Coordinates of C-alpha atoms in Angstrom, one line a residue:
M1 CA 110.9 129.1 99.7
A2 CA 114.7 128.5 99.4
S3 CA 114.2 125.1 101.0
F4 CA 111.6 124.2 98.6
N5 CA 113.8 125.2 95.7
R6 CA 116.6 123.0 97.1
F7 CA 114.1 120.2 97.5
F8 CA 112.9 120.5 93.9
S9 CA 116.5 120.9 92.5
S10 CA 117.4 117.6 94.2
Y11 CA 115.0 115.8 91.8
K12 CA 115.9 117.4 88.6
K13 CA 118.0 114.4 87.6
V14 CA 115.1 112.1 87.6
I15 CA 112.5 114.6 86.3
N16 CA 112.9 115.1 82.6
K17 CA 111.6 113.9 79.1
K18 CA 113.6 110.6 79.3
F19 CA 112.0 109.6 82.5
F20 CA 108.4 110.8 82.1
I21 CA 107.6 108.0 79.5
I22 CA 109.0 105.5 82.1
Y23 CA 106.9 106.9 84.8
F24 CA 103.8 106.7 82.6
I25 CA 104.5 103.1 81.6
Y26 CA 104.4 102.3 85.4
F27 CA 101.4 104.5 85.8
S28 CA 99.3 102.8 83.0
F29 CA 100.4 99.2 83.8
F30 CA 99.5 99.5 87.6
L31 CA 96.4 101.3 86.8
A32 CA 95.3 98.0 85.6
N33 CA 97.4 95.4 87.4
G34 CA 97.4 96.9 91.0
P35 CA 93.5 97.2 91.6
L36 CA 93.1 93.8 89.9
E37 CA 95.7 92.1 92.1
T38 CA 93.9 93.7 95.2
S39 CA 90.7 92.4 94.0
I40 CA 91.4 88.8 93.4
P41 CA 90.4 87.6 96.7
L42 CA 87.2 89.5 96.3
L43 CA 86.5 87.9 93.0
F44 CA 87.2 84.4 94.8
E45 CA 84.7 85.4 97.6
H46 CA 82.3 86.6 94.8
Y47 CA 82.5 83.0 93.2
G48 CA 82.0 81.4 96.5
F49 CA 85.7 80.2 97.0
H50 CA 86.9 79.9 100.6
G51 CA 90.1 81.3 102.2
N52 CA 91.9 78.0 101.8
I53 CA 91.3 78.1 98.1
Y54 CA 92.8 81.6 98.0
G55 CA 95.7 80.4 100.1
A56 CA 96.4 77.6 97.6
F57 CA 96.3 80.2 94.9
L58 CA 99.0 82.4 96.5
S59 CA 101.0 79.2 97.1
T60 CA 100.8 78.3 93.5
N61 CA 101.9 81.7 92.6
S62 CA 104.9 81.5 94.9
I63 CA 105.9 78.0 93.4
I64 CA 105.8 79.6 89.8
N65 CA 107.9 82.4 91.1
I66 CA 110.6 80.0 92.2
I67 CA 111.7 79.7 88.5
L68 CA 110.1 82.6 86.8
P69 CA 112.2 85.5 88.1
S70 CA 115.4 83.9 87.4
F71 CA 114.3 82.9 83.9
I72 CA 112.9 86.1 82.9
A73 CA 115.9 88.0 84.3
Y74 CA 118.3 85.7 82.5
M75 CA 116.3 85.9 79.2
A76 CA 115.8 89.7 79.4
H77 CA 119.6 90.0 80.0
R78 CA 120.5 87.9 77.1
F79 CA 117.9 89.2 74.6
S80 CA 115.6 92.2 75.0
S81 CA 113.9 93.6 78.2
M82 CA 111.5 95.5 76.0
L83 CA 110.2 92.4 74.4
F84 CA 109.6 90.8 77.8
G85 CA 107.9 93.8 79.1
M86 CA 105.5 93.9 76.1
I87 CA 104.8 90.0 76.8
A88 CA 103.9 90.9 80.3
M89 CA 101.2 93.3 79.1
L90 CA 99.6 90.6 76.8
I91 CA 99.7 88.2 79.7
G92 CA 97.9 90.6 82.0
F93 CA 95.3 91.4 79.2
F94 CA 94.4 87.8 78.7
G95 CA 94.4 86.9 82.3
A96 CA 92.1 89.9 83.3
I97 CA 89.6 89.4 80.4
L98 CA 89.3 85.7 81.0
A99 CA 88.7 86.2 84.8
G100 CA 85.9 88.6 84.0
C101 CA 84.4 86.6 81.2
L102 CA 84.7 82.8 81.9
P103 CA 82.2 80.9 83.9
S104 CA 82.5 81.0 87.7
C105 CA 84.4 77.8 88.0
I106 CA 87.7 77.3 89.9
Y107 CA 89.3 75.7 86.9
T108 CA 88.9 78.8 84.7
V109 CA 89.1 81.6 87.2
Y110 CA 92.3 80.3 89.1
P111 CA 94.7 80.2 86.1
A112 CA 93.3 83.5 84.6
C113 CA 94.1 85.2 88.1
L114 CA 97.6 83.5 88.0
M115 CA 98.1 85.2 84.8
I116 CA 97.5 88.6 86.3
M117 CA 100.0 87.8 88.9
I118 CA 102.5 86.6 86.4
S119 CA 102.4 89.7 84.3
R120 CA 103.7 91.8 87.2
T121 CA 106.6 89.4 87.6
V122 CA 107.6 89.3 84.0
F123 CA 107.4 93.1 83.9
N124 CA 109.5 93.7 87.1
Y125 CA 112.3 91.3 86.2
S126 CA 112.6 92.4 82.5
Y127 CA 111.8 96.0 81.6
G128 CA 111.6 97.0 85.3
N129 CA 115.0 95.8 86.2
A130 CA 116.5 97.2 83.1
I131 CA 115.3 100.9 84.0
N132 CA 116.2 100.2 87.7
Y133 CA 119.9 99.5 87.0
S134 CA 120.1 102.5 84.6
I135 CA 119.7 104.9 87.5
E136 CA 122.8 106.4 89.4
S137 CA 123.1 105.2 93.0
D138 CA 123.0 108.7 94.4
S139 CA 119.6 109.4 92.7
R140 CA 118.2 105.9 93.0
G141 CA 116.0 106.8 96.1
K142 CA 114.5 109.7 94.4
Y143 CA 113.9 107.9 91.3
F144 CA 112.1 105.1 93.1
A145 CA 110.1 107.8 95.1
I146 CA 108.9 109.6 91.8
R147 CA 108.3 106.3 90.0
D148 CA 106.2 105.0 93.0
L149 CA 104.3 108.4 93.0
F150 CA 103.0 107.4 89.5
L151 CA 102.8 103.7 90.3
F152 CA 100.7 104.0 93.7
G153 CA 99.0 107.0 92.3
S154 CA 97.6 105.0 89.4
I155 CA 96.7 102.1 91.9
S156 CA 94.9 104.6 93.9
I157 CA 92.9 105.9 90.9
G158 CA 92.3 102.3 89.8
M159 CA 90.9 101.6 93.2
F160 CA 88.5 104.5 93.2
L161 CA 87.3 103.6 89.7
G162 CA 86.9 99.9 90.8
S163 CA 84.9 101.0 93.9
I164 CA 82.4 103.0 91.5
I165 CA 82.1 99.9 89.2
T166 CA 81.6 97.3 91.9
S167 CA 78.9 99.5 93.6
K168 CA 77.0 99.5 90.4
T169 CA 77.8 96.0 89.1
N170 CA 80.0 93.4 90.5
V171 CA 83.7 92.5 90.8
S172 CA 83.9 90.5 87.6
V173 CA 83.0 93.4 85.5
L174 CA 85.9 95.3 86.8
F175 CA 88.3 92.5 85.6
F176 CA 86.8 92.7 82.3
G177 CA 86.9 96.4 81.9
F178 CA 90.4 96.9 83.3
S179 CA 91.7 94.2 80.9
F180 CA 92.0 96.7 77.9
I181 CA 94.2 99.2 79.9
F182 CA 97.2 96.8 79.4
F183 CA 97.4 97.9 75.9
I184 CA 98.5 101.5 76.9
P185 CA 101.8 100.5 78.6
M186 CA 102.6 98.0 75.7
F187 CA 102.4 100.8 73.2
L188 CA 104.5 103.0 75.4
I189 CA 107.2 100.3 75.9
K190 CA 107.3 99.9 72.2
R191 CA 107.8 103.6 71.9
T192 CA 110.4 103.7 74.3
D193 CA 112.4 101.0 72.3
K194 CA 112.4 103.3 69.4
N195 CA 112.9 106.7 70.9
I196 CA 114.8 106.5 74.0
A197 CA 117.0 103.5 73.6
K198 CA 119.7 105.1 75.8
V199 CA 118.0 103.8 78.9
Q200 CA 119.0 100.3 77.9
T201 CA 121.4 99.1 80.7
K202 CA 125.0 98.5 80.5
E203 CA 124.2 94.9 81.4
E204 CA 122.0 94.4 78.3
T205 CA 124.7 96.0 76.1
I206 CA 127.4 93.8 77.3
S207 CA 125.2 90.8 77.0
R208 CA 124.6 91.6 73.2
Q209 CA 128.1 92.4 72.6
S210 CA 129.6 89.3 74.2
N211 CA 126.6 87.0 72.7
G212 CA 126.5 85.3 76.0
D213 CA 129.1 83.4 78.0
D214 CA 127.7 80.2 79.8
K215 CA 130.8 79.6 81.6
K216 CA 130.6 83.2 83.2
D217 CA 126.9 82.7 83.9
K218 CA 127.7 79.5 85.9
N219 CA 130.5 81.4 87.8
Q220 CA 128.1 84.2 88.5
F221 CA 125.5 81.9 90.3
L222 CA 128.4 80.5 92.4
S223 CA 129.4 83.9 93.4
V224 CA 125.7 84.7 94.4
I225 CA 125.7 81.7 96.7
K226 CA 129.0 82.8 98.5
N227 CA 127.7 86.5 99.0
K228 CA 126.9 86.9 102.7
Y229 CA 124.5 89.8 102.0
F230 CA 122.6 87.6 99.5
W231 CA 121.9 85.2 102.5
G232 CA 121.0 88.2 104.7
F233 CA 118.4 89.4 102.4
L234 CA 117.1 85.8 101.9
L235 CA 116.6 85.4 105.6
V236 CA 115.0 88.7 106.0
G237 CA 112.5 87.9 103.2
F238 CA 111.9 84.4 104.6
G239 CA 111.1 86.0 108.0
S240 CA 108.7 88.4 106.7
T241 CA 106.9 86.1 104.4
I242 CA 104.0 85.3 107.0
Y243 CA 103.1 88.8 107.4
T244 CA 103.5 90.1 103.7
T245 CA 101.5 87.0 102.6
S246 CA 98.8 87.9 105.2
L247 CA 98.4 91.4 103.5
F248 CA 96.8 89.8 100.6
F249 CA 94.1 88.6 103.0
L250 CA 93.2 92.1 104.4
P251 CA 90.2 92.6 101.9
L252 CA 88.8 89.3 103.3
L253 CA 89.4 90.6 106.7
G254 CA 87.5 93.7 105.8
T255 CA 84.5 91.9 104.6
S256 CA 84.5 89.6 107.6
I257 CA 83.9 92.6 109.8
G258 CA 81.1 94.0 107.7
I259 CA 82.9 96.4 105.3
S260 CA 81.5 96.4 101.9
V261 CA 83.7 95.8 98.7
P262 CA 83.3 99.4 97.3
K263 CA 84.3 100.8 100.7
I264 CA 87.3 98.5 100.8
L265 CA 88.6 99.6 97.5
S266 CA 88.0 103.3 98.2
M267 CA 89.9 102.9 101.5
F268 CA 92.8 101.1 99.7
G269 CA 92.9 103.7 97.1
A270 CA 93.1 106.7 99.6
I271 CA 95.9 105.0 101.7
T272 CA 97.8 104.2 98.4
L273 CA 97.7 107.8 97.2
V274 CA 98.8 109.4 100.5
N275 CA 101.7 106.7 100.8
S276 CA 103.1 107.7 97.4
I277 CA 103.3 111.3 98.4
V278 CA 105.0 110.7 101.7
A279 CA 107.5 108.4 99.8
I280 CA 108.8 111.2 97.8
L281 CA 109.9 113.1 101.1
I282 CA 111.6 109.9 102.3
G283 CA 113.1 109.1 99.1
N284 CA 114.8 112.6 99.0
V285 CA 116.2 112.0 102.6
S286 CA 117.4 108.3 101.9
D287 CA 119.9 109.5 99.2
F288 CA 121.9 111.2 101.9
I289 CA 121.7 109.0 104.9
N290 CA 122.5 105.3 105.8
R291 CA 119.7 103.3 104.0
K292 CA 120.4 100.3 106.1
W293 CA 118.4 101.8 109.1
L294 CA 115.5 102.7 106.9
F295 CA 115.5 99.1 105.7
V296 CA 115.5 97.8 109.3
F297 CA 112.7 100.2 110.2
D298 CA 110.7 99.2 107.2
N299 CA 110.7 95.6 108.5
A300 CA 110.5 96.3 112.3
F301 CA 107.5 98.8 111.9
D302 CA 105.4 95.9 110.4
I303 CA 105.2 94.5 113.8
I304 CA 102.6 97.2 114.9
P305 CA 99.9 96.8 112.2
A306 CA 100.3 93.1 112.5
L307 CA 99.4 93.1 116.0
I308 CA 96.6 95.6 115.4
F309 CA 95.1 93.2 112.6
A310 CA 95.4 90.3 114.9
F311 CA 92.9 91.9 117.4
T312 CA 90.8 93.7 114.9
T313 CA 87.0 93.3 115.6
N314 CA 85.7 96.6 114.3
T315 CA 86.1 99.1 111.3
Y316 CA 88.1 101.6 113.5
L317 CA 90.9 99.0 114.3
F318 CA 90.9 98.0 110.8
I319 CA 91.5 101.5 109.8
A320 CA 94.1 102.1 112.3
G321 CA 96.1 99.0 111.0
I322 CA 95.7 100.3 107.6
V323 CA 97.1 103.8 108.4
C324 CA 99.9 102.1 110.2
T325 CA 100.7 100.1 107.0
M326 CA 100.5 103.3 104.9
I327 CA 103.1 105.0 107.2
K328 CA 105.5 102.1 106.9
D329 CA 105.0 101.5 103.3
A330 CA 106.2 105.0 102.5
F331 CA 109.7 103.7 103.4
A332 CA 109.4 101.0 100.5
P333 CA 111.1 102.9 97.8
S334 CA 114.1 103.5 100.1
S335 CA 114.3 99.9 101.0
F336 CA 114.0 99.0 97.4
A337 CA 117.0 101.3 96.5
Y338 CA 118.9 99.7 99.4
L339 CA 118.6 96.4 97.8
Y340 CA 120.1 97.4 94.5
D341 CA 122.9 99.4 96.4
C342 CA 124.0 96.1 98.0
F343 CA 124.4 94.4 94.4
Q344 CA 126.0 97.0 92.3
D345 CA 128.0 94.6 90.1
K346 CA 127.3 94.4 86.4
K347 CA 125.2 91.2 86.7
G348 CA 123.2 92.6 89.4
I349 CA 119.9 92.1 87.5
V350 CA 120.3 88.3 87.5
V351 CA 121.4 88.4 91.2
Q352 CA 117.9 90.0 91.8
G353 CA 116.2 87.3 90.0
F354 CA 118.0 84.6 91.6
L355 CA 117.4 86.0 95.1
S356 CA 113.8 86.3 94.3
S357 CA 113.5 82.8 93.1
I358 CA 115.2 81.2 96.1
D359 CA 113.0 83.3 98.4
N360 CA 110.0 82.0 96.8
A361 CA 111.4 78.3 96.9
L362 CA 111.7 78.8 100.7
S363 CA 108.4 80.5 101.4
F364 CA 105.7 79.0 99.0
V365 CA 104.2 77.1 102.0
A366 CA 103.2 80.3 103.8
P367 CA 100.0 80.9 101.8
L368 CA 99.0 77.3 102.4
L369 CA 99.6 77.8 106.0
I370 CA 97.8 81.1 106.2
G371 CA 94.8 79.6 104.2
I372 CA 94.3 76.8 106.7
L373 CA 94.9 79.2 109.8
W374 CA 92.5 81.8 108.3
N375 CA 89.6 79.4 108.7
I376 CA 90.7 78.6 112.2
S377 CA 91.8 81.8 113.7
K378 CA 92.6 85.0 111.9
K379 CA 94.4 86.4 115.1
W380 CA 97.1 83.7 114.9
V381 CA 98.0 84.6 111.3
F382 CA 99.0 88.0 112.2
L383 CA 100.5 87.0 115.5
L384 CA 102.8 84.8 113.4
G385 CA 103.4 87.6 111.0
A386 CA 104.6 89.8 113.9
S387 CA 107.0 87.3 115.1
G388 CA 108.4 87.0 111.6
C389 CA 108.9 90.7 111.2
L390 CA 110.8 90.9 114.5
F391 CA 113.2 87.9 113.3
S392 CA 113.7 89.9 110.0
S393 CA 114.5 93.0 111.7
I394 CA 117.2 91.3 114.0
I395 CA 118.6 89.5 110.9
A396 CA 118.9 92.8 109.0
I397 CA 120.7 94.5 111.8
I398 CA 123.1 91.8 112.1
T399 CA 124.1 90.7 108.5
L400 CA 123.5 93.6 106.1
P401 CA 126.0 96.3 105.4
D402 CA 125.7 100.2 105.9
V403 CA 125.2 102.0 102.6
I404 CA 125.4 105.7 102.4
S405 CA 125.2 107.3 98.8
K406 CA 127.5 110.0 97.7
K407 CA 126.2 113.5 97.8

């Protein structure tokens, strides 16, 4: 009982009225966005588009993300993260409703689904980053764990609802129905802007007071390029690109071995829920130990499910790979916290956007490669992914710093 009380007390800093509205924003946004992103390959398959088309779609999204994260991070930093957060919701709404209503033509479905993907990028690099940087380092792991409980919990609920909808209708109806959920987080963000403005980060306050300084902005980008940790994260991200991109193809792998769409959505929903609960325990531990080695484990463990998926021929192996992915993904909040710990300066928001943009610039070719390989040999997709994860783990060990939060 005493241990339980200590565990609960350690989360008090991130469980209060100020944070609950933030958690519900994440809950409502990813209730819509999460299941829709997962269902995009199923929508493509429903309309008769092949794996190479989906690979080209993911590549297009990566090309867009070469510029978009830096642009959104910079604009949100200079103006208002809340405004761009609300814009993200509108983009998601229009993308989802168009994907569900427009004729089954690649020239209409393709851009509509891109809008759904873009909405998450805009949200994460505006409102999301503003909130993340308002959290103290010694509570960041716990915050990400609680946030991800709401985030992944909502995705799980959305997946279960999606499985019910698709079992009675089809996947296009799922997109139309879920489009209206985007209005809920938009309303909550507007309310946050009025009632709890104190979560505005110091970076935004400084930006408004100074009214911008172009010379300092240029110097900042130069300092990013000179930062060895920046290059370390960049190489880690590049090495893991093949496997992380191949995860978008898992629904297609499931259908290729005879698993129905409703069952796939239910399976992903159950795994996502368990994952978020386990992440709370790991988030608590990560605030008191060296996060670097959790980050290394997060990358290295991907080798196991990658090899399982490479040799998957039946439902049992597929489920085993998904379970391994679930175990590993519980470390994601701690890895995310480690990334922020390594860039604690006041301009860190732009650093994150710049890092993401460069990473996408180097890795946009991966979806095209996977799309081509997918039609030739699914096994080689995941074998290449396993090799990339091994490379990323070695780079992380060599280049990245030890980070232990203050107790």
